[in-house]
mmCIF file of C-alpha atoms and ligand atoms in Angstrom:
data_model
loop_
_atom_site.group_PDB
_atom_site.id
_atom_site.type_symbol
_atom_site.label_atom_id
_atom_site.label_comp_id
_atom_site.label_asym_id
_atom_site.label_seq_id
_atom_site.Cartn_x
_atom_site.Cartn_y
_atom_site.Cartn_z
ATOM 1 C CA UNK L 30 8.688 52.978 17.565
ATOM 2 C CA UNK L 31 6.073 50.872 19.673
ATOM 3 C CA UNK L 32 3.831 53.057 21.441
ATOM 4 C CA UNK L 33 5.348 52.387 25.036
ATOM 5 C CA UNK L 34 8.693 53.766 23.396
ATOM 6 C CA UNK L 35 7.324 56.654 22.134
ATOM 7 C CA UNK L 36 5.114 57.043 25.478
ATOM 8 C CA UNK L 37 8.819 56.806 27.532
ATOM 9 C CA UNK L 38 10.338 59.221 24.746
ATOM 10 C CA UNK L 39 7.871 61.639 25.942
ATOM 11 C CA UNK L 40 8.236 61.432 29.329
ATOM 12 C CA UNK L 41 12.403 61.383 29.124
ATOM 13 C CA UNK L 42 11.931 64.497 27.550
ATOM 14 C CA UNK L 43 9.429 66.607 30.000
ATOM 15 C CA UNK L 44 12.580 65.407 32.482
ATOM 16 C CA UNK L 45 11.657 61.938 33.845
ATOM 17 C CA UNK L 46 15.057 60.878 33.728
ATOM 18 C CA UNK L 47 15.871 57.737 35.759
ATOM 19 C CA UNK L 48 13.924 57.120 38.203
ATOM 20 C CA UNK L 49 14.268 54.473 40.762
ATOM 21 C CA UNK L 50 11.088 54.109 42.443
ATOM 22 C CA UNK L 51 7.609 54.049 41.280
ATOM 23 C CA UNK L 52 4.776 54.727 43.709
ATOM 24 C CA UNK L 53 1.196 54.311 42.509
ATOM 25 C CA UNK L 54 -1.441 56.289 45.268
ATOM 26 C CA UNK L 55 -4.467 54.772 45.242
ATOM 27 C CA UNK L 56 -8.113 56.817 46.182
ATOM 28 C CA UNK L 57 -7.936 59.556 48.054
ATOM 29 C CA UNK L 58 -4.394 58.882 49.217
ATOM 30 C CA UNK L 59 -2.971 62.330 46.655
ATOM 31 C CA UNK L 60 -0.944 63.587 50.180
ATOM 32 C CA UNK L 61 2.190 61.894 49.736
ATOM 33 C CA UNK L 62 2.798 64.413 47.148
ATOM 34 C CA UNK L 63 3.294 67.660 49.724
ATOM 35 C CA UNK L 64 6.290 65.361 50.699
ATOM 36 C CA UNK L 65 7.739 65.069 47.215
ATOM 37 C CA UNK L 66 9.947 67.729 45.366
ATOM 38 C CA UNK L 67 8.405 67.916 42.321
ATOM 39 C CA UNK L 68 10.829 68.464 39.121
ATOM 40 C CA UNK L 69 8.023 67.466 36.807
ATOM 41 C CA UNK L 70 4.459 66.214 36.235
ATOM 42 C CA UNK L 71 2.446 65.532 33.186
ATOM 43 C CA UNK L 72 -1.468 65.076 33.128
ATOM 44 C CA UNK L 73 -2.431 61.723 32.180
ATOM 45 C CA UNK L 74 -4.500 63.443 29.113
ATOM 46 C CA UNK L 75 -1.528 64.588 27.521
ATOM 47 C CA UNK L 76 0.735 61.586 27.655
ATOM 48 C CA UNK L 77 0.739 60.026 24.656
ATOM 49 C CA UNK L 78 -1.037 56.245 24.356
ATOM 50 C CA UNK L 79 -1.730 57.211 27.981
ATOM 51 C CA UNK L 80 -5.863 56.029 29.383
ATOM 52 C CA UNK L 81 -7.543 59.184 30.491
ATOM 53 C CA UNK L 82 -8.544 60.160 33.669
ATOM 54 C CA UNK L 83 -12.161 60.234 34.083
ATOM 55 C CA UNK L 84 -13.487 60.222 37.841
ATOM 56 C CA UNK L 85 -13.453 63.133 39.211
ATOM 57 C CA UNK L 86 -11.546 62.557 42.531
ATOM 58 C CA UNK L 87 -8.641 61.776 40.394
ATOM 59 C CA UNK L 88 -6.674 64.301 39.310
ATOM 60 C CA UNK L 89 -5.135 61.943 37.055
ATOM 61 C CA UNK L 90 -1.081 63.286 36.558
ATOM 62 C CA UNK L 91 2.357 61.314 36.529
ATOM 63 C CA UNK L 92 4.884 63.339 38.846
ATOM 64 C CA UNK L 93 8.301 63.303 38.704
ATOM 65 C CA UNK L 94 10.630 64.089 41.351
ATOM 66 C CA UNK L 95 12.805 63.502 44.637
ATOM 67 C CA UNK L 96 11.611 61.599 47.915
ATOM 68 C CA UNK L 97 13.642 60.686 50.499
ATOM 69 C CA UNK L 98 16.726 61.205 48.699
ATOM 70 C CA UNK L 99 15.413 59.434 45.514
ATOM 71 C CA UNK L 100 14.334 59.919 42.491
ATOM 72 C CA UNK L 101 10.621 59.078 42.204
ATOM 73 C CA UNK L 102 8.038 58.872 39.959
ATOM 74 C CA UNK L 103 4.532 58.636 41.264
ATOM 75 C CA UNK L 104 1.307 58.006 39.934
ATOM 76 C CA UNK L 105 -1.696 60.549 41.615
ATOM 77 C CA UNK L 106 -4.910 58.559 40.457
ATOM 78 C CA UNK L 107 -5.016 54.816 39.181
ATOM 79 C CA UNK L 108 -6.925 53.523 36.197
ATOM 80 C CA UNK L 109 -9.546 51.083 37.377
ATOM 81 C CA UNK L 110 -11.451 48.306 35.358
ATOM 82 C CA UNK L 111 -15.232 49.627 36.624
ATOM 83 C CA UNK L 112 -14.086 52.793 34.803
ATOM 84 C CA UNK L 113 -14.083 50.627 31.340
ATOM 85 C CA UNK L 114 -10.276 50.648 30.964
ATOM 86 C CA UNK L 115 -9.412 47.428 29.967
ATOM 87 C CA UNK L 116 -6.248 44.979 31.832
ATOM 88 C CA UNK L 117 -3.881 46.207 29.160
ATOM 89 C CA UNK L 118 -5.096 50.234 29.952
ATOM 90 C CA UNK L 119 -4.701 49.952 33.525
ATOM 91 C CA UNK L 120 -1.017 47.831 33.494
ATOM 92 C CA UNK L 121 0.275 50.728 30.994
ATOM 93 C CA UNK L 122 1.491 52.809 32.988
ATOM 94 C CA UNK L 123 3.662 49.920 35.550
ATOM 95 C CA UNK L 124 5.320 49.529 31.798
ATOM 96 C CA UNK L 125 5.861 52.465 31.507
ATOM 97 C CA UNK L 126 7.493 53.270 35.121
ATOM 98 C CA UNK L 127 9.756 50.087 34.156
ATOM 99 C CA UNK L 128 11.157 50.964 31.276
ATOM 100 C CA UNK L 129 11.802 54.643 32.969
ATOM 101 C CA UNK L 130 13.979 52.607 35.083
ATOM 102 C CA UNK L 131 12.698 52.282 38.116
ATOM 103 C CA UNK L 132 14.172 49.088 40.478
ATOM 104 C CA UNK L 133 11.253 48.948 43.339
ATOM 105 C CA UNK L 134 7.489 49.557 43.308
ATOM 106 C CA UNK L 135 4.998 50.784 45.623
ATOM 107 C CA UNK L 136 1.409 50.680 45.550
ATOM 108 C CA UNK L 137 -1.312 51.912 48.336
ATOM 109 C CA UNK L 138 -5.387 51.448 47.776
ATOM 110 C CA UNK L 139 -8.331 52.040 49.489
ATOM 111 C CA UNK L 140 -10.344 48.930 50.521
ATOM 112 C CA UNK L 141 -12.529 47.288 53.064
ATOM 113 C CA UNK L 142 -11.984 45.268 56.044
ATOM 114 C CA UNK L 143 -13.402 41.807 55.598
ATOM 115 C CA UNK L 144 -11.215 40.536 58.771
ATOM 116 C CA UNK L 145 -13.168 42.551 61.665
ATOM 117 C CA UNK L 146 -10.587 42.238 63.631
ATOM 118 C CA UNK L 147 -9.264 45.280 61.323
ATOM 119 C CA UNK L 148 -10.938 48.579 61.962
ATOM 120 C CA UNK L 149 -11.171 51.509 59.379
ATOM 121 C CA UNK L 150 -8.257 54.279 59.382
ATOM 122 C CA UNK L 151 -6.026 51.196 59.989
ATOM 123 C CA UNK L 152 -3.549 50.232 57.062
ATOM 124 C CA UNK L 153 -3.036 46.445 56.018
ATOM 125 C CA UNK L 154 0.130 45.425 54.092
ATOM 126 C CA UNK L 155 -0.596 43.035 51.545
ATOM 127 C CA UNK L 156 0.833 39.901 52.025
ATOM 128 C CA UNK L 157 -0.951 38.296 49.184
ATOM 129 C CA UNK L 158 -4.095 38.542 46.850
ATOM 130 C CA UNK L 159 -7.393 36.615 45.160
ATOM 131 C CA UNK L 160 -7.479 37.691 41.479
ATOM 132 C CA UNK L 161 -11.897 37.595 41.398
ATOM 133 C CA UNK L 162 -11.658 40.561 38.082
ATOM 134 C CA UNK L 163 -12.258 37.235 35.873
ATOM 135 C CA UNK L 164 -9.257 38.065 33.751
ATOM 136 C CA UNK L 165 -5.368 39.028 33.912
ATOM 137 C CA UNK L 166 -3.094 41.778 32.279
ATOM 138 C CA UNK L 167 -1.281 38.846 31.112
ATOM 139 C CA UNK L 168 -3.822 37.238 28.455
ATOM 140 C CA UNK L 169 -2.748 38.765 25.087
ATOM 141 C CA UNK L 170 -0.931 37.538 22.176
ATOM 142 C CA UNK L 171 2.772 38.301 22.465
ATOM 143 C CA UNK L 172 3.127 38.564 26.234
ATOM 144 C CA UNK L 173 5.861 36.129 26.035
ATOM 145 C CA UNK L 174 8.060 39.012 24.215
ATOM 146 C CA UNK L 175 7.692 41.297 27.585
ATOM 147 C CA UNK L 176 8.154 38.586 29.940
ATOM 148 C CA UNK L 177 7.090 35.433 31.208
ATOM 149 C CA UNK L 178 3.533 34.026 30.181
ATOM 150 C CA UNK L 179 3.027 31.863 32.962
ATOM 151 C CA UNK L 180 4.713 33.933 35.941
ATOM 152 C CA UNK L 181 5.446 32.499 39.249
ATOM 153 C CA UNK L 182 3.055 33.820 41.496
ATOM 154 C CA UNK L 183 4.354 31.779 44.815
ATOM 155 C CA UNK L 184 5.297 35.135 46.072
ATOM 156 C CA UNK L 185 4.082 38.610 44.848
ATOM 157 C CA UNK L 186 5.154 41.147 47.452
ATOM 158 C CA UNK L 187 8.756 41.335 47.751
ATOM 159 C CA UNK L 188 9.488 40.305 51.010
ATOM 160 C CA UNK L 189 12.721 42.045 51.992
ATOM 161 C CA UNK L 190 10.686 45.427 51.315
ATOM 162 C CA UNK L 191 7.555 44.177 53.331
ATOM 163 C CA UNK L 192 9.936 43.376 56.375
ATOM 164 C CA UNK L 193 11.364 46.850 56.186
ATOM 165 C CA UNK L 194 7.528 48.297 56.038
ATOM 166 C CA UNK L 195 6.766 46.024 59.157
ATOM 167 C CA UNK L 196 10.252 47.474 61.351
ATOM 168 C CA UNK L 197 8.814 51.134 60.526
ATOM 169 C CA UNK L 198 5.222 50.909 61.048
ATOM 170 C CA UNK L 199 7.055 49.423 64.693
ATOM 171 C CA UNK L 200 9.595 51.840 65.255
ATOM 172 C CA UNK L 201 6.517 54.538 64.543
ATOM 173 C CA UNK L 202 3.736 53.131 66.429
ATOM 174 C CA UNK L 203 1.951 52.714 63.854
ATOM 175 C CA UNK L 204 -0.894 49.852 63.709
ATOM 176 C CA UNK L 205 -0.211 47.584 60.232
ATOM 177 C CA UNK L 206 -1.605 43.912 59.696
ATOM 178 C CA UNK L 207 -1.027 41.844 57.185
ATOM 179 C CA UNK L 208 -3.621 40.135 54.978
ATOM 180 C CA UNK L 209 -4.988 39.169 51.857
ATOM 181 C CA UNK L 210 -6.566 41.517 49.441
ATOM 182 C CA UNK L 211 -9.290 39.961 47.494
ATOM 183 C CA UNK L 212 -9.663 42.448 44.196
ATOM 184 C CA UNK L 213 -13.111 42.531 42.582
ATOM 185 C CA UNK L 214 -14.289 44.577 39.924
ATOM 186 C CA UNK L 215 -16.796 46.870 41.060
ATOM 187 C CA UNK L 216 -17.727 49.801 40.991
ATOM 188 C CA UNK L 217 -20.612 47.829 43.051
ATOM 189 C CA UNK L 218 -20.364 47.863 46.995
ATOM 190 C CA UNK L 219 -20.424 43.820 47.898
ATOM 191 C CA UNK L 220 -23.324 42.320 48.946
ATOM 192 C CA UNK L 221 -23.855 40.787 52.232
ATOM 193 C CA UNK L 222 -23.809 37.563 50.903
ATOM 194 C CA UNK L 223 -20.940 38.248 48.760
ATOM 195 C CA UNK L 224 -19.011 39.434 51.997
ATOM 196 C CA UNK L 225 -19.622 36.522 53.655
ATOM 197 C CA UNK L 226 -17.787 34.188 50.671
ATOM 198 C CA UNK L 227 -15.092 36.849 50.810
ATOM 199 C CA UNK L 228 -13.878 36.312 53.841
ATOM 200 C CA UNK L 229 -14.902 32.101 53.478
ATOM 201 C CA UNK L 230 -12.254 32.209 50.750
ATOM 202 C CA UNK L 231 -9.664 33.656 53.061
ATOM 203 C CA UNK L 232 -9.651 37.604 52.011
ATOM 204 C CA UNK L 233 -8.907 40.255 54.861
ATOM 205 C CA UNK L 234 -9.560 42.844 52.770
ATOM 206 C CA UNK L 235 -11.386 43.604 49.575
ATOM 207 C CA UNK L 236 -11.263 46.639 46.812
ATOM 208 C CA UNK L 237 -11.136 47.144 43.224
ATOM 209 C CA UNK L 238 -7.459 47.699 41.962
ATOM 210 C CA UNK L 239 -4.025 46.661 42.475
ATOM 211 C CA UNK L 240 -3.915 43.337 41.506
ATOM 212 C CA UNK L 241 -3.363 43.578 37.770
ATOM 213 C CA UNK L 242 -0.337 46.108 38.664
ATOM 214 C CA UNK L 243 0.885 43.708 40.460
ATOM 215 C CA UNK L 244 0.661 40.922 38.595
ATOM 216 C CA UNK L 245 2.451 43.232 35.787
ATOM 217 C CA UNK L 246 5.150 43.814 38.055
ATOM 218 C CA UNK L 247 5.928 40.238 38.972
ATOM 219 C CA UNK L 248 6.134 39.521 35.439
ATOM 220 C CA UNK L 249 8.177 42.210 35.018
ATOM 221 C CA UNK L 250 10.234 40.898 37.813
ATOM 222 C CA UNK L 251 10.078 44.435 39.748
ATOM 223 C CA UNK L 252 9.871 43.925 43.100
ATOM 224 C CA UNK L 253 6.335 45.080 44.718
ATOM 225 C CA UNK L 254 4.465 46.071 47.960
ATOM 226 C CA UNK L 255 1.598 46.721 48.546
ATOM 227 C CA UNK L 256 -0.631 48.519 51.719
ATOM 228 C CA UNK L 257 -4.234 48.677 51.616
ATOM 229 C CA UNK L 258 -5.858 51.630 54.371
ATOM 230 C CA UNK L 259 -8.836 50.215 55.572
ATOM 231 C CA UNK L 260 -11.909 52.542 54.976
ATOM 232 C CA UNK L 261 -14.803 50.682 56.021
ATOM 233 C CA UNK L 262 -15.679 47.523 57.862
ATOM 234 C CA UNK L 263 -17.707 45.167 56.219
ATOM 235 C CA UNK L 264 -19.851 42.960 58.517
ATOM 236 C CA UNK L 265 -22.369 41.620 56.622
ATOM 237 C CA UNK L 266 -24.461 40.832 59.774
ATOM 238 C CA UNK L 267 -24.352 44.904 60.476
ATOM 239 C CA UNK L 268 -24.207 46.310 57.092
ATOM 240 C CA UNK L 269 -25.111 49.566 56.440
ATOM 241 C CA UNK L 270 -25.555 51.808 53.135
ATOM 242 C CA UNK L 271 -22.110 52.479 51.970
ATOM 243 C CA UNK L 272 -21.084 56.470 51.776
ATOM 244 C CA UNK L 273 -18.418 56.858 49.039
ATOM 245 C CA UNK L 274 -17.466 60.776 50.726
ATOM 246 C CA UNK L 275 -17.372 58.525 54.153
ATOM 247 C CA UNK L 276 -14.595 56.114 52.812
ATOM 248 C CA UNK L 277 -12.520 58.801 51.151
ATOM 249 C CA UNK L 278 -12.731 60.912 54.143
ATOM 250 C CA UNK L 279 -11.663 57.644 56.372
ATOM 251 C CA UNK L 280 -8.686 57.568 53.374
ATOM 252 C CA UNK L 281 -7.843 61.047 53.947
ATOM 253 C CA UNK L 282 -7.405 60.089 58.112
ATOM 254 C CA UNK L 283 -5.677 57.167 57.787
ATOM 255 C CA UNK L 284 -2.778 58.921 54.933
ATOM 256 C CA UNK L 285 -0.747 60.422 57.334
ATOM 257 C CA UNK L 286 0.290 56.976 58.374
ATOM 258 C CA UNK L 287 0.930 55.553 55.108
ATOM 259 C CA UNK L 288 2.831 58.475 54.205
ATOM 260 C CA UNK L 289 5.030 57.965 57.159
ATOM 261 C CA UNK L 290 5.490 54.348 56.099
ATOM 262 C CA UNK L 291 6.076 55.014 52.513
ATOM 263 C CA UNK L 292 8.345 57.625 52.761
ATOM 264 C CA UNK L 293 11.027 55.899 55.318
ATOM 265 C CA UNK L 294 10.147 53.121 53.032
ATOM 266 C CA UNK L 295 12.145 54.739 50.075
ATOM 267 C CA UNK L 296 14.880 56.316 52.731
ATOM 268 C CA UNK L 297 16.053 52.698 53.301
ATOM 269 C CA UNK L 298 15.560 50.914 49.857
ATOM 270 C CA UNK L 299 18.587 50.291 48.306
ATOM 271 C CA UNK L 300 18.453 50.840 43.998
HETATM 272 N N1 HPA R 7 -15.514 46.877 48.729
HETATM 273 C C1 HPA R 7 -14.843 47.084 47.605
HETATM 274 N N2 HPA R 7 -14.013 48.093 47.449
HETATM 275 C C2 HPA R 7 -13.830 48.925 48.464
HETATM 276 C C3 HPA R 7 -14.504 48.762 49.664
HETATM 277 C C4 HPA R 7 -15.396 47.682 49.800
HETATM 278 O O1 HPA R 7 -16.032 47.483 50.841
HETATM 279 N N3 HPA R 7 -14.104 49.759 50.485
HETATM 280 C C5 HPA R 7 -13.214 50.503 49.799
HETATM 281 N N4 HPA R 7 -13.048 49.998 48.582
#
């Protein structure tokens, strides 16, 4: 059995069974969870050929349960490249979710505002990404038996699922742009100078995930999307010394809204 068999074997039998979304909840964004009736969760630790959690503001556990009438399976904590995971540890579990079954996947982060005309506790839904980690999940021998090599990448984030984010942030009064997300590797703050290329090269928005799960998931062909909440504002003419408790608390403000949008979100998908 290859290890993401026997991973999903393990998981099928602590009760995963078939579910149809995934939803991955980026840094300080753990709330979505209150909403969710849990029917099982696993610590990362003790999944086997799991990564393992290792900064502390992850709690770092795979939940399985029901949302909005459906069965989801949602990942508290993200594995991150700065951490010293490599592209293969922190696509793993977007496999793994897969070959659970699920038909749809959602993924929220915690980055910065390049675009100023985007203010912090705001949310932007991704409408498309710069790769800048200098690598991809994709670059390993045998790809080509999980998927495409050379995957289409003309349009990441499944549109019919961003349109239905767009008609609820609307319906809710809820503030959402739409931007790119530039992903960098971190765990570094940017530079001023480095802010300034960032937004040059046409990024709204810049933070240190997401991309290589989604770039798993289009070559997975599961349909993605993608929200970023702003936590800080990155003016490099006005930069100040970044506080890491500041941007998860600005997370922590700005969930209530993505949980809204998320969770009538997975009311309306059809799987
Ligand atoms: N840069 C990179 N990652 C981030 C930032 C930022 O300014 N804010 C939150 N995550």
């Amino acid at each position: 059995m290859s290890y993401i068999e026997q991973t999903v074997e393990f998981l099928k039998d602590k009760g995963f069974e078939s579910p149809e979304v995934g939803i991955i909840l980026g840094t300080g964004l753990g709330k979505l969870l209150d909403e969710v009736e849990v029917l099982a969760e696993v610590s990362y630790n003790h999944i086997p050929h799991f990564p393992t959690a290792t900064v502390e503001f992850h709690k770092g556990k795979l939940i399985y349960g029901q949302l909005s009438g459906k069965k989801v399976v949602v990942m508290q904590g993200r594995f991150h490249l700065y951490e010293g995971y490599d592209f293969l540890d922190v696509t793993y579990p977007v496999r793994i979710m897969h070959r659970l079954g699920i038909k749809k996947l959602l993924v929220s982060n915690a980055a910065g505002a390049i675009n100023l005309d985007f203010k912090k506790g705001e949310i932007m839904l991704i409408d498309d990404h710069i790769n800048l980690l200098g690598g991809s999940p994709l670059a390993f021998k045998g790809v080509s038996k999980t998927g495409d090599r050379f995957v289409d990448m003309s349009c990441p984030y499944d549109p019919k699922m961003s349109k239905k984010v767009e008609a609820i942030a609307q319906e809710n009064n809820i503030t959402l742009h739409k931007g790119v997300y530039a992903s960098v590797m971190g765990p570094q703050l940017e530079t001023r100078a480095e802010y300034r290329y960032l937004k040059i090269i046409g990024a709204d928005a810049v933070g240190m995930s997401t991309v290589p799960e989604i770039i798993v998931a289009n070559h997975l062909k599961l349909p993605v999307i993608a929200v970023s909440v702003l936590t800080d504002e990155c003016d490099p003419d006005h930069l100040k010394p970044v506080d890491v408790e500041a941007i998860i608390e600005t997370a922590a403000k700005a969930e209530p809204h993505m949980i809204t949008l998320f969770k009538q979100l997975i009311g309306k998908l059809e799987v």
